[in-house]
Structures are given as C-alpha cells and as structure tokens.
Amino acid sequence: MGIEGFGARVLRKEDRRFITGRGRYTDDMVVPGMKFAAFVRSPHAHARIKSIDAEAVREMPGVIDILSGDQLKADGIGNLICGWAVSSKDGSPMKMGEWPALAVGTVRHVGQAVAVVVADTKLQARDAAEAVAVDYEVLDAVVEGPSALADGAPQIHPEAPNNLCFDWELGDQSATEAAFARAAHVTRLDIVNNRLVPNAMEPRAALGVYDPADDHYTVWTTSQNPHVARLVMSAFYNVAPEHKLRVIAPDVGGGFGSKIYIYPEEIVCLWASKRTGVPVKWTSDRSEAFLTDAHGRDHHTHVEMAIDADHKVIGLRVGTVANLGAYMSLFSSATPTYLYATLLSGQYEIPAIYANVKAVYTNTVPVDAYRGAGRPEATYVIERTMETAARELGLSPDEFRRRNFIQSFPHQTPVIMNYDTGDFPATLDAAQKAADVAGFEARRAEAKTRGKLRGLGYSCYIEACGIAPSKAVGSLGAGVGLWESAEVRVNPVGTIEILTGSHSHGQGHETTFAQLVSERFGLPLDNVQVIHGDTDKVQFGMGTYGSRSGAVGMSAIAKALDKVELKAKKIAAHLLEASDDDIVIENGEVKVAGTDRKLAWHEVALGAYTGHNLPDGMEPGLKEGAFYDPQNFTFPAGCYICEVEVDAETGKTEIVQFVAADDFGRIVNPMIVEGQVHGGLAQGIGQALLEGVHYDESGQLVTASYNDYAMPRAWDLPMFEVLTTETPCTTNPLGIKGCGEAGAIGSPPAVINAITDAIGTNELSMPATPEKVWRALRSVGAAL
C-alpha cells in the first residue's frame, strides 16, 4: 500500500484554500473592461410577448445595450436542446418544444428571460432591467403534471399536442399481467415524489469574453462538465466554433446535478460580449436561482405489486407522470426513463416488471437530474411499496425483504440492468445491529409514556452510477459517450500532474485522485497536483455527475498510470541493468526485487527527460494519457434504518436515530465517503420532512425564497451512524462503486416508512410537515 493510498483517512488537500477564503469562483473573476448583465424576466407563467419598449431605458445611467430574443435569433443563436433522445412506445420521437435563450414570441414559466441589459455596474443593469416595459397577453397556465394531460388543459408547445412529450414503456407487459393474474395479494399505492430546488451554496454565474483580435471566446462558468458545455454551445447553439471557445469552470460551490446543464445565461453572456464589445458578467441571486435553476423530481406514480402465497414478489406494475416543466433540459428525458425505470427491481428478485412513463410539459421551471437523478424516485416507489406490502401481509419489513433479496450474482433484472455483485443481507444485518432493532419495541413503549409515537422505517436501496457503457447508452438515445479521459504528467523532478476530464465541486478529487497515485508509487500527496475544469488545459472529458468520478474518472487515471509505470520500469531496468519483470515501485523508490539496487523515483523521472541513457528506440519524457469506457454501471447498495418520534398533539416529527449501512465497493478515503453520505442524508431528509416546491394555479412560484422553502437545519438532523460493508465492483480496475448520491437516494423512504409506522397509516406524502402528519393522525383516529 502507498503511504497515503487507499483506505487512508487523509484530510482534504483542497480545504486549505476553501476554509481560508482563498477559493476562486466564477464571481471572483475580473477582466479588464468587464460590464454586468441583468435579465428582464417574465412575471407570467404563460403569455405572448406583444412588445418590448426599451428606448427610454437606453438613456439610463451606465446602460450599454439592451438585447432581445429577436436579435439573438437573427444572429443565428440556436435553441437549447435535450441531449438524450427518447421515443414513445409507438416509436414516435419525443416532442421537443423550442427553447430560445431569450424568449421569442411566448414565455412559458415565471422567470423566463425576455431580454438582457448590459451596463457599467451590477446595480445599473438591474435598475435598467426593471424599467424595461414588456406588454404581455396573459394565457392560461397549468402546473401539475397530471393536469397538463387533462382535456382542455392549456397547450404549452405546438410541437407537443396535449402537452405530452413522450409516452414511454419498459419491461414485459404481458408477463407482468400474467403475474398479477395469479397473485395471492396485490399492494397498491399512489405516490408523489415532490419537486425540489437544488440550492447549491454558490449560485450560478457566467463571465463571457469575446476577443476580436483572435476571434476567440472565453466563458467562466459554474459548470460540472465544461467540455460538454463547449461542445453543446458550439455544435448546437452556434455561439462560437469549438476550437475558438474556451470554457473554464473554476472552483464551483456545489452542483447536485443542477450545474450539469447549459443554461440561457451562459449563452447570452458570450453572445452579448460579442454584440457589445465588452466582457459581460452575470451572477444569479437566490431569487433567480429559485426561478431558473433546473428543479428536481416531480413524479406522480401509481404502483401495484403482485405477491404470491409464499410472500414472494412476482410482478410490479408502475405508471408515472413525470413533469418536465416548460422545456426539455439537457438530460431531462433520461431522468424519468433510463435512470428511473431501470432501477425498479431494487434489491429484489422480481421476475416481471412493466413501467409506463408519460413525460409532460407544464408552465413551471424545467426539471432535470438532481442528486440521484431517477434513482431516488425509483427507490422511493419500491421501498414504500415493500414496506406497505409487509404491513398488509402481517410480516416484519426486514423478513419480507429477506424473502425477496437477490442472492446470486451476476443478476439480470427484467428492466435492462445487470447487477455484477452485491451482498444485500450483509448491509441489512449491519444496519439492524447498529440500530439495535431488537430493542426497538422497548423504546416504543417508553416513548408512549412520554406522549410520543415511535416508529421504525427501512429502506434497502440500490443505485446504478458511473453511467455506462458508451455503446449501450448510445443505443438508448444518449447524444454523447460516457467514457472519461485522463493524462498523467511526470515532471523531471518526479512530481506528478493529473489532468482529468472529471470536475470537482465538493467531492474531494484533489485528495482522492492523489491517493490513487500514492497507492501506486508511494509518493506523498503534496507531490501530486490535480488539474481540471479548463478546456484549454485538459483534453476532452465528460465531467462529473451520477457518481462517476471514482468508477470512471479514476479508472481512466489508473489506465494512464499503468502506461507510466510500464515506461518507468523499462527506464529503471535499463539504468539498473535488470529485467523489466524484476522492477518494483514502492515508497517512492524503483527497485530490483530481492536486491539492494534501487533508484529514487525522481531519478527515474529525470532520466526520462535528460534522455542521455534510455533504452534503444524509446522516446524521452514520461507522460501518458488514457480513455476509459466502463463495461457496466456500478451498483452501490445499502440499508438505511430511521427511527422517529412523533408528537401526536402537533404532528412534529423528530428523527432520533438514523443508521446508514452502505456497500460502496473498495473505498479510497473513508472520511470523504462519510462526508458524502452525511450530505446526501441531509438532502434526502430535507425532501422527506421539509422541502417542496409549490406553484399556485396561475403558475406563480409560491416557494420562491428561504422564507417559504424550508431547507434542513442542523437541529432537523440527528447524529448519523454511517458504516460500510464491501463487495468490490467487478467491472472496473479499482473495484469502486461510487458514493456521492446514496444518502439522497436511500433516506426519503426510510423516513416516511418510520413516520407511517409511528402513526399507523400508509397514506402520507412528502414533505411530511407537522400539518400533514397531524392530519394523517386525525384521519385514522390515532391515540396513545
């Protein structure tokens, strides 16, 4: 093992600059002549733009220019697109409505940009934007997914009759119907997966710079995947030729999926810079973030589970209406389809599954992948249904799950996924032991003496991450490959630079990627620098999302390290007059095995660059690159157990214990893994208890600030107990699975299952606010 390699609880290298306030974010960037943008945004959810009067505004102090959607269209700037093509079950393609970066003719959600003002200062730009007079013809709006499909609902896009984007299916419908025909018991639930606002700590921002001297464009932006941003902005939006566009994503203060996408503001800032001749910066405020950042979730689902006389699940039937919002965001089509329905088997041996997903447009903010992306929605469906079925059958929830766990691997589910490995009973056992499930009934009885209702809830989740392989996802409609790239540069003094197509925005890559090098060569972490986020420095890569940076990004680095190691051994063997096969590298030294002959790592590196004494035919230098296209998804899995106390008088819920037992395969840095799980649990518990987007009937976002949208605070969360089991992934060279989304995927059903256990009814929707819990209690006449 390297001196700071896999398994070491190493403090994060990047935290020094963050905790001392020396991070460099997009809003920190200043360039000569920089001016500021402010957007004129629609106050209506659905309206025709009759006219825009900005002439008087042009005379306001500091105003440089005011630009509209008509000008943007005239300049050939393309519409925003969805990058994953999904077809309906009848074979027809999805109906993608036009989405210009500045509205042309019609606005379709509150907050949609109608025009942009460029001015000398941020305040001048905002004042001018507020003074622009837009005459609207207000149209009827619809905000709920099922309502958008109803007869007489307002038509949002002419391209999508009845607001239906696609009507998609997965699974064997006839086999599933046959399973239900022979079922001894059927459990049915109606489930809403509530809409969420991501709320990353750093709001989105963009700084666009056009250089007329070289006809070159640069944009600093809060992006999780700068290379994909460059590709899309050049190939589809016609902002700039790809070879003349540089995209830089510096330090990014959180993403959670919401910064995967290319938004109108980045496009407009670059275009406006060329139009006005000045660099243009825009930074979102929190109100704009609520109104424009891609929202998450928003599913309405009816689920039915068929169970035989031996209490084995034999069929699952799922119908979901997925609200895509006003437009199709970059990966919005994949989230409720290939990232959702493919996980409906959960951890269970279910021979027949059929899912139907209707994706619809509404007059709301576009919805796309948010931490977990489809996997939380699938887990919520299956784990709420498993818990409810166990109660209906009179079985303990753990016993019912054990009867249905997949026991042998690899396992082919009926909904595409092939699980390579796992041990689901092991995580359940570990969680039960840590949660002292055996002592729960005594704790429940004690709580009753204090006027509290105590409940216990399980969630046995599985997720698919490290989206893969490129050929497979391409056949399913993905517009890009999902490989990753890496380059390893060994400098003449032996220090190492890792250039990765992955992007770090809180995950700790600068530490864990360096640990991979330390594991391989035994070098100190300080001798390794990780470089990412700049399309001019790093070769094309696919960015960070879907817990892919470890399984895919680090595997690419490992492949490049293999090449470096091979060449370093050849150089050392030549210098030490030994066979290549006898050379070993450890603790920063290159040795002849079984002898005292050795060279320091830096001596081999220097030898590679001096070139004075290399094997015949070998090129100087020690730098290698690699691309890694994964063979399969990785499948993290685990068991979460939540214990709650509910105040029967007020409906207030307190989480008194939360245990998370996860199987992430091989773990690089346990401390970073624990931090990722803690963060995911906070987000998942926030969804379960507090968070929820609400629109009124006219399409106004009622929960448009922290006054109305409840984020979890420290006092809402317990001390988490996090533990791991290990079944290494078999389909990547490092055996790792991914950990970044698990907490958000597994925790919501555990919380709701615990509350419903406490109050004695399965009818409870997220967020489980005190009012909802109080009303649920009254509906069943619960009493202590």
CSV table of C-alpha atoms in Angstrom, one decimal, residues 24-398:
chain,number,residue,atom,x,y,z
A,24,ARG,CA,-11.6,31.2,-6.8
A,25,TYR,CA,-15.2,31.1,-8.1
A,26,THR,CA,-16.7,32.5,-11.2
A,27,ASP,CA,-18.0,35.6,-9.5
A,28,ASP,CA,-14.4,36.3,-8.3
A,29,MET,CA,-13.2,36.6,-11.8
A,30,VAL,CA,-12.4,40.1,-13.0
A,31,VAL,CA,-11.2,41.0,-16.5
A,32,PRO,CA,-10.3,44.5,-18.0
A,33,GLY,CA,-13.4,46.4,-19.2
A,34,MET,CA,-15.8,44.0,-17.6
A,35,LYS,CA,-19.5,45.0,-17.5
A,36,PHE,CA,-22.6,43.5,-16.0
A,37,ALA,CA,-25.7,41.8,-17.2
A,38,ALA,CA,-29.2,41.7,-15.7
A,39,PHE,CA,-32.1,39.9,-17.3
A,40,VAL,CA,-35.6,41.1,-17.9
A,41,ARG,CA,-37.7,38.1,-16.7
A,42,SER,CA,-41.3,37.3,-17.2
A,43,PRO,CA,-43.7,37.8,-14.3
A,44,HIS,CA,-46.2,35.5,-16.0
A,45,ALA,CA,-46.2,31.7,-16.3
A,46,HIS,CA,-47.7,31.7,-19.8
A,47,ALA,CA,-48.0,34.7,-22.0
A,48,ARG,CA,-47.5,36.1,-25.5
A,49,ILE,CA,-44.9,38.9,-25.8
A,50,LYS,CA,-46.8,41.7,-27.7
A,51,SER,CA,-44.0,44.3,-27.5
A,52,ILE,CA,-40.8,45.3,-25.6
A,53,ASP,CA,-40.2,49.0,-25.1
A,54,ALA,CA,-36.7,49.7,-24.0
A,55,GLU,CA,-35.9,53.0,-25.8
A,56,ALA,CA,-36.2,55.2,-22.7
A,57,VAL,CA,-34.1,52.7,-20.7
A,58,ARG,CA,-31.2,53.1,-23.2
A,59,GLU,CA,-30.7,56.6,-21.8
A,60,MET,CA,-30.4,55.5,-18.2
A,61,PRO,CA,-27.0,55.9,-16.5
A,62,GLY,CA,-24.4,53.3,-17.4
A,63,VAL,CA,-26.6,51.3,-19.9
A,64,ILE,CA,-24.5,50.0,-22.8
A,65,ASP,CA,-27.1,47.9,-24.6
A,66,ILE,CA,-30.4,46.1,-24.3
A,67,LEU,CA,-30.7,42.9,-26.4
A,68,SER,CA,-33.8,40.8,-27.1
A,69,GLY,CA,-34.7,37.3,-28.3
A,70,ASP,CA,-35.4,38.6,-31.8
A,71,GLN,CA,-31.8,39.9,-32.1
A,72,LEU,CA,-30.5,36.6,-30.7
A,73,LYS,CA,-32.5,34.6,-33.2
A,74,ALA,CA,-31.4,36.9,-36.1
A,75,ASP,CA,-27.7,36.3,-35.2
A,76,GLY,CA,-28.3,32.5,-35.6
A,77,ILE,CA,-28.0,31.5,-32.0
A,78,GLY,CA,-29.7,28.1,-31.7
A,79,ASN,CA,-32.3,26.8,-29.3
A,80,LEU,CA,-31.4,24.9,-26.1
A,81,ILE,CA,-31.7,21.2,-26.6
A,82,CYS,CA,-32.2,17.9,-24.8
A,83,GLY,CA,-29.2,15.6,-25.4
A,84,TRP,CA,-30.9,12.2,-24.9
A,85,ALA,CA,-33.4,11.1,-27.5
A,86,VAL,CA,-36.3,9.1,-26.1
A,87,SER,CA,-39.1,7.6,-28.2
A,88,SER,CA,-42.6,6.8,-27.2
A,89,LYS,CA,-43.8,3.2,-27.1
A,90,ASP,CA,-45.4,3.7,-30.6
A,91,GLY,CA,-42.0,4.5,-32.0
A,92,SER,CA,-42.6,8.2,-32.4
A,93,PRO,CA,-39.8,10.6,-31.3
A,94,MET,CA,-40.1,12.8,-28.3
A,95,LYS,CA,-41.7,16.2,-28.9
A,96,MET,CA,-39.1,18.8,-28.1
A,97,GLY,CA,-40.5,22.3,-27.8
A,98,GLU,CA,-38.4,25.3,-28.9
A,99,TRP,CA,-36.4,26.9,-26.1
A,100,PRO,CA,-34.6,30.1,-27.2
A,101,ALA,CA,-32.1,31.6,-24.7
A,102,LEU,CA,-34.1,34.8,-24.7
A,103,ALA,CA,-37.9,34.3,-25.3
A,104,VAL,CA,-39.2,34.8,-28.7
A,105,GLY,CA,-43.0,35.3,-29.0
A,106,THR,CA,-44.0,33.4,-25.9
A,107,VAL,CA,-42.9,32.9,-22.3
A,108,ARG,CA,-43.7,29.6,-20.6
A,109,HIS,CA,-42.7,30.0,-17.0
A,110,VAL,CA,-42.3,32.7,-14.5
A,111,GLY,CA,-38.7,33.9,-14.6
A,112,GLN,CA,-38.0,33.1,-18.2
A,113,ALA,CA,-35.6,35.6,-19.7
A,114,VAL,CA,-37.1,38.0,-22.2
A,115,ALA,CA,-34.2,40.5,-22.7
A,116,VAL,CA,-30.8,41.3,-21.2
A,117,VAL,CA,-29.4,44.7,-20.2
A,118,VAL,CA,-25.7,45.3,-20.2
A,119,ALA,CA,-24.5,48.2,-18.0
A,120,ASP,CA,-21.4,49.5,-16.3
A,121,THR,CA,-22.3,48.3,-12.9
A,122,LYS,CA,-24.5,45.5,-11.5
A,123,LEU,CA,-26.9,47.9,-9.9
A,124,GLN,CA,-27.3,50.0,-13.0
A,125,ALA,CA,-28.0,46.8,-15.0
A,126,ARG,CA,-30.7,45.7,-12.5
A,127,ASP,CA,-32.3,49.2,-12.4
A,128,ALA,CA,-32.5,49.3,-16.1
A,129,ALA,CA,-33.9,45.7,-16.4
A,130,GLU,CA,-36.7,46.6,-14.0
A,131,ALA,CA,-37.5,49.7,-16.1
A,132,VAL,CA,-37.9,47.8,-19.4
A,133,ALA,CA,-41.6,47.7,-20.3
A,134,VAL,CA,-42.9,44.5,-21.7
A,135,ASP,CA,-46.5,44.2,-22.9
A,136,TYR,CA,-47.9,40.7,-22.4
A,137,GLU,CA,-51.0,38.9,-23.4
A,138,VAL,CA,-51.5,36.6,-20.4
A,139,LEU,CA,-52.5,33.0,-21.2
A,140,ASP,CA,-53.9,30.2,-19.1
A,141,ALA,CA,-51.3,28.1,-17.3
A,142,VAL,CA,-51.0,24.6,-15.9
A,143,VAL,CA,-48.5,23.5,-13.3
A,144,GLU,CA,-49.3,19.9,-12.3
A,145,GLY,CA,-48.2,17.0,-14.5
A,146,PRO,CA,-51.5,15.0,-14.4
A,147,SER,CA,-53.5,18.2,-15.0
A,148,ALA,CA,-51.4,19.0,-18.1
A,149,LEU,CA,-52.7,15.8,-19.7
A,150,ALA,CA,-56.4,16.6,-19.0
A,151,ASP,CA,-58.8,17.6,-21.7
A,152,GLY,CA,-58.9,21.3,-22.1
A,153,ALA,CA,-55.5,22.0,-20.4
A,154,PRO,CA,-53.6,25.0,-21.8
A,155,GLN,CA,-51.4,24.0,-24.8
A,156,ILE,CA,-47.8,24.9,-24.0
A,157,HIS,CA,-45.9,23.9,-27.1
A,158,PRO,CA,-47.4,23.5,-30.6
A,159,GLU,CA,-44.9,20.6,-31.2
A,160,ALA,CA,-46.4,18.6,-28.3
A,161,PRO,CA,-50.2,18.0,-28.6
A,162,ASN,CA,-51.9,17.6,-25.2
A,163,ASN,CA,-48.6,18.6,-23.6
A,164,LEU,CA,-47.2,15.1,-24.0
A,165,CYS,CA,-43.5,15.0,-24.7
A,166,PHE,CA,-43.3,11.2,-24.8
A,167,ASP,CA,-45.3,8.1,-23.7
A,168,TRP,CA,-42.5,5.6,-22.9
A,169,GLU,CA,-42.5,2.0,-21.6
A,170,LEU,CA,-40.0,-0.5,-20.3
A,171,GLY,CA,-40.5,-4.2,-19.4
A,172,ASP,CA,-42.7,-7.1,-20.4
A,173,GLN,CA,-46.3,-6.0,-20.1
A,174,SER,CA,-47.8,-9.4,-20.9
A,175,ALA,CA,-45.6,-11.3,-18.4
A,176,THR,CA,-46.4,-8.7,-15.8
A,177,GLU,CA,-50.2,-9.0,-16.4
A,178,ALA,CA,-49.8,-12.8,-16.1
A,179,ALA,CA,-48.1,-12.4,-12.8
A,180,PHE,CA,-50.9,-10.2,-11.4
A,181,ALA,CA,-53.5,-12.8,-12.7
A,182,ARG,CA,-52.0,-15.4,-10.4
A,183,ALA,CA,-51.1,-13.2,-7.4
A,184,ALA,CA,-52.4,-14.1,-3.9
A,185,HIS,CA,-52.1,-10.4,-2.8
A,186,VAL,CA,-51.7,-7.1,-4.6
A,187,THR,CA,-50.5,-3.9,-2.8
A,188,ARG,CA,-51.4,-0.6,-4.4
A,189,LEU,CA,-50.1,2.9,-3.7
A,190,ASP,CA,-50.3,6.4,-5.2
A,191,ILE,CA,-47.1,8.2,-4.7
A,192,VAL,CA,-45.9,11.8,-5.3
A,193,ASN,CA,-42.2,12.5,-5.4
A,194,ASN,CA,-42.2,16.1,-4.5
A,195,ARG,CA,-40.5,18.8,-6.7
A,196,LEU,CA,-37.3,20.2,-5.2
A,197,VAL,CA,-35.0,23.2,-5.7
A,198,PRO,CA,-31.3,22.2,-5.7
A,199,ASN,CA,-30.0,25.2,-3.7
A,200,ALA,CA,-26.3,24.8,-4.2
A,201,MET,CA,-24.3,27.1,-1.9
A,202,GLU,CA,-22.8,29.0,-4.9
A,203,PRO,CA,-25.4,30.4,-7.3
A,204,ARG,CA,-24.9,30.1,-11.0
A,205,ALA,CA,-22.7,32.6,-12.7
A,206,ALA,CA,-21.1,33.3,-16.1
A,207,LEU,CA,-18.5,35.7,-17.5
A,208,GLY,CA,-18.3,35.8,-21.3
A,209,VAL,CA,-15.4,37.4,-23.1
A,210,TYR,CA,-15.1,37.9,-26.8
A,211,ASP,CA,-11.6,38.8,-28.1
A,212,PRO,CA,-11.9,40.3,-31.6
A,213,ALA,CA,-8.1,40.2,-32.1
A,214,ASP,CA,-8.3,36.4,-32.4
A,215,ASP,CA,-12.0,36.0,-32.9
A,216,HIS,CA,-11.9,33.9,-29.7
A,217,TYR,CA,-14.4,33.4,-26.9
A,218,THR,CA,-13.9,32.5,-23.3
A,219,VAL,CA,-16.5,31.8,-20.7
A,220,TRP,CA,-16.0,31.2,-17.0
A,221,THR,CA,-19.0,29.3,-15.7
A,222,THR,CA,-20.3,27.3,-12.8
A,223,SER,CA,-20.3,24.0,-14.7
A,224,GLN,CA,-20.0,20.4,-13.7
A,225,ASN,CA,-18.8,19.4,-17.2
A,226,PRO,CA,-17.0,22.3,-19.1
A,227,HIS,CA,-16.1,20.2,-22.2
A,228,VAL,CA,-19.7,19.2,-22.8
A,229,ALA,CA,-20.7,22.8,-22.3
A,230,ARG,CA,-18.2,23.8,-25.0
A,231,LEU,CA,-19.4,21.0,-27.3
A,232,VAL,CA,-23.1,22.0,-27.0
A,233,MET,CA,-22.5,25.7,-27.2
A,234,SER,CA,-20.5,25.3,-30.4
A,235,ALA,CA,-22.2,22.4,-32.2
A,236,PHE,CA,-25.9,23.2,-31.3
A,237,TYR,CA,-26.2,26.8,-30.1
A,238,ASN,CA,-23.8,28.3,-32.7
A,239,VAL,CA,-22.3,30.6,-30.1
A,240,ALA,CA,-18.7,30.0,-31.3
A,241,PRO,CA,-16.6,27.5,-33.2
A,242,GLU,CA,-15.4,24.8,-30.8
A,243,HIS,CA,-11.7,25.5,-31.5
A,244,LYS,CA,-12.3,29.2,-30.7
A,245,LEU,CA,-14.2,28.6,-27.5
A,246,ARG,CA,-12.6,28.1,-24.1
A,247,VAL,CA,-14.8,27.1,-21.1
A,248,ILE,CA,-13.4,27.4,-17.6
A,249,ALA,CA,-15.1,26.0,-14.6
A,250,PRO,CA,-13.0,27.1,-11.6
A,251,ASP,CA,-13.9,26.3,-8.0
A,252,VAL,CA,-17.6,25.5,-8.0
A,253,GLY,CA,-19.6,25.7,-4.8
A,254,GLY,CA,-21.8,22.7,-5.2
A,255,GLY,CA,-23.8,21.4,-8.0
A,256,PHE,CA,-26.0,18.4,-7.1
A,257,GLY,CA,-26.8,18.0,-10.8
A,258,SER,CA,-28.2,21.5,-11.3
A,259,LYS,CA,-24.9,22.6,-12.9
A,260,ILE,CA,-24.6,19.9,-15.4
A,261,TYR,CA,-26.7,21.8,-17.9
A,262,ILE,CA,-26.1,24.7,-20.2
A,263,TYR,CA,-28.5,27.5,-19.3
A,264,PRO,CA,-29.6,30.5,-21.3
A,265,GLU,CA,-27.4,32.9,-19.2
A,266,GLU,CA,-24.0,31.4,-20.3
A,267,ILE,CA,-25.1,31.6,-24.0
A,268,VAL,CA,-26.4,35.1,-23.7
A,269,CYS,CA,-23.3,36.4,-21.8
A,270,LEU,CA,-21.0,35.2,-24.6
A,271,TRP,CA,-23.3,36.4,-27.4
A,272,ALA,CA,-23.7,39.8,-25.6
A,273,SER,CA,-20.0,40.2,-25.2
A,274,LYS,CA,-19.5,40.0,-29.0
A,275,ARG,CA,-22.6,42.3,-29.6
A,276,THR,CA,-21.4,44.9,-27.2
A,277,GLY,CA,-17.7,44.6,-27.5
A,278,VAL,CA,-17.2,44.3,-23.7
A,279,PRO,CA,-16.8,41.3,-21.3
A,280,VAL,CA,-20.2,40.5,-19.7
A,281,LYS,CA,-20.6,39.0,-16.3
A,282,TRP,CA,-23.8,37.8,-14.7
A,283,THR,CA,-24.3,36.3,-11.2
A,284,SER,CA,-27.6,34.9,-10.1
A,285,ASP,CA,-29.1,36.0,-6.9
A,286,ARG,CA,-31.1,33.5,-4.8
A,287,SER,CA,-34.4,34.6,-6.2
A,288,GLU,CA,-33.2,34.0,-9.7
A,289,ALA,CA,-31.9,30.6,-8.7
A,290,PHE,CA,-35.4,29.5,-7.5
A,291,LEU,CA,-36.9,30.7,-10.7
A,292,THR,CA,-34.3,29.4,-13.2
A,293,ASP,CA,-32.2,26.6,-11.9
A,294,ALA,CA,-33.4,23.2,-13.0
A,295,HIS,CA,-35.7,21.7,-10.4
A,296,GLY,CA,-35.7,18.0,-9.4
A,297,ARG,CA,-38.1,15.1,-9.0
A,298,ASP,CA,-41.9,15.9,-9.6
A,299,HIS,CA,-43.3,12.4,-10.3
A,300,HIS,CA,-46.9,11.3,-9.8
A,301,THR,CA,-46.9,7.5,-9.7
A,302,HIS,CA,-49.4,4.6,-9.3
A,303,VAL,CA,-47.7,1.4,-8.3
A,304,GLU,CA,-49.0,-2.1,-7.9
A,305,MET,CA,-47.1,-5.1,-6.5
A,306,ALA,CA,-48.1,-8.7,-7.1
A,307,ILE,CA,-47.2,-11.2,-4.3
A,308,ASP,CA,-47.7,-15.0,-4.3
A,309,ALA,CA,-48.8,-17.2,-1.4
A,310,ASP,CA,-45.2,-17.7,-0.3
A,311,HIS,CA,-44.8,-13.9,0.0
A,312,LYS,CA,-42.6,-13.7,-3.0
A,313,VAL,CA,-42.9,-10.6,-5.2
A,314,ILE,CA,-43.8,-11.9,-8.7
A,315,GLY,CA,-44.7,-8.7,-10.5
A,316,LEU,CA,-44.5,-4.9,-10.4
A,317,ARG,CA,-46.6,-2.5,-12.4
A,318,VAL,CA,-45.7,1.2,-12.4
A,319,GLY,CA,-47.3,4.2,-14.1
A,320,THR,CA,-45.7,7.6,-13.7
A,321,VAL,CA,-46.4,11.1,-15.0
A,322,ALA,CA,-43.2,13.0,-15.0
A,323,ASN,CA,-43.4,16.8,-15.1
A,324,LEU,CA,-40.6,18.2,-17.3
A,325,GLY,CA,-41.6,21.8,-16.7
A,326,ALA,CA,-41.8,24.3,-19.5
A,327,TYR,CA,-38.9,23.0,-21.6
A,328,MET,CA,-36.7,19.9,-22.0
A,329,SER,CA,-33.4,20.5,-20.2
A,330,LEU,CA,-30.2,18.8,-21.3
A,331,PHE,CA,-30.8,15.3,-19.7
A,332,SER,CA,-34.4,15.7,-18.7
A,333,SER,CA,-35.6,12.8,-20.9
A,334,ALA,CA,-33.2,10.3,-19.4
A,335,THR,CA,-34.1,11.0,-15.7
A,336,PRO,CA,-37.6,9.6,-15.6
A,337,THR,CA,-36.8,6.8,-18.1
A,338,TYR,CA,-33.4,5.1,-18.2
A,339,LEU,CA,-32.3,6.4,-14.8
A,340,TYR,CA,-35.6,5.6,-13.2
A,341,ALA,CA,-37.5,2.6,-14.5
A,342,THR,CA,-34.3,0.5,-14.9
A,343,LEU,CA,-33.9,0.5,-11.1
A,344,LEU,CA,-37.5,-0.6,-10.2
A,345,SER,CA,-36.3,-4.1,-9.4
A,346,GLY,CA,-34.4,-2.7,-6.4
A,347,GLN,CA,-32.6,-5.3,-4.4
A,348,TYR,CA,-35.3,-7.9,-5.2
A,349,GLU,CA,-35.8,-10.9,-7.4
A,350,ILE,CA,-38.8,-9.7,-9.3
A,351,PRO,CA,-39.4,-11.8,-12.5
A,352,ALA,CA,-41.8,-9.4,-14.2
A,353,ILE,CA,-41.9,-5.6,-14.3
A,354,TYR,CA,-43.7,-3.2,-16.5
A,355,ALA,CA,-43.3,0.6,-16.3
A,356,ASN,CA,-45.0,3.3,-18.3
A,357,VAL,CA,-43.8,6.9,-18.1
A,358,LYS,CA,-45.7,9.9,-19.6
A,359,ALA,CA,-43.5,13.0,-19.7
A,360,VAL,CA,-45.4,16.2,-19.9
A,361,TYR,CA,-44.8,19.9,-20.2
A,362,THR,CA,-46.2,22.4,-17.7
A,363,ASN,CA,-45.7,26.2,-17.1
A,364,THR,CA,-43.0,25.6,-14.5
A,365,VAL,CA,-39.2,25.7,-14.2
A,366,PRO,CA,-37.7,22.9,-16.3
A,367,VAL,CA,-37.0,19.7,-14.4
A,368,ASP,CA,-33.8,17.7,-14.8
A,369,ALA,CA,-31.4,15.4,-12.9
A,370,TYR,CA,-31.0,16.3,-9.2
A,371,ARG,CA,-28.7,14.4,-6.8
A,372,GLY,CA,-29.6,10.7,-7.5
A,373,ALA,CA,-31.4,11.5,-10.8
A,374,GLY,CA,-34.2,8.9,-11.2
A,375,ARG,CA,-32.7,6.5,-8.7
A,376,PRO,CA,-34.3,8.3,-5.7
A,377,GLU,CA,-37.6,8.2,-7.4
A,378,ALA,CA,-37.3,4.5,-8.2
A,379,THR,CA,-36.1,3.7,-4.6
A,380,TYR,CA,-39.0,5.7,-3.1
A,381,VAL,CA,-41.5,3.7,-5.2
A,382,ILE,CA,-40.1,0.3,-4.5
A,383,GLU,CA,-39.2,0.8,-0.8
A,384,ARG,CA,-42.5,2.5,0.1
A,385,THR,CA,-44.3,-0.4,-1.6
A,386,MET,CA,-42.2,-3.1,0.0
A,387,GLU,CA,-42.9,-1.6,3.5
A,388,THR,CA,-46.6,-1.3,2.8
A,389,ALA,CA,-46.9,-4.8,1.5
A,390,ALA,CA,-45.1,-6.2,4.5
A,391,ARG,CA,-47.6,-4.5,6.8
A,392,GLU,CA,-50.6,-5.7,4.7
A,393,LEU,CA,-49.2,-9.2,4.9
A,394,GLY,CA,-48.5,-9.1,8.6
A,395,LEU,CA,-44.8,-9.6,8.1
A,396,SER,CA,-41.9,-7.7,9.6
A,397,PRO,CA,-40.4,-5.4,7.0
A,398,ASP,CA,-37.0,-7.0,7.2
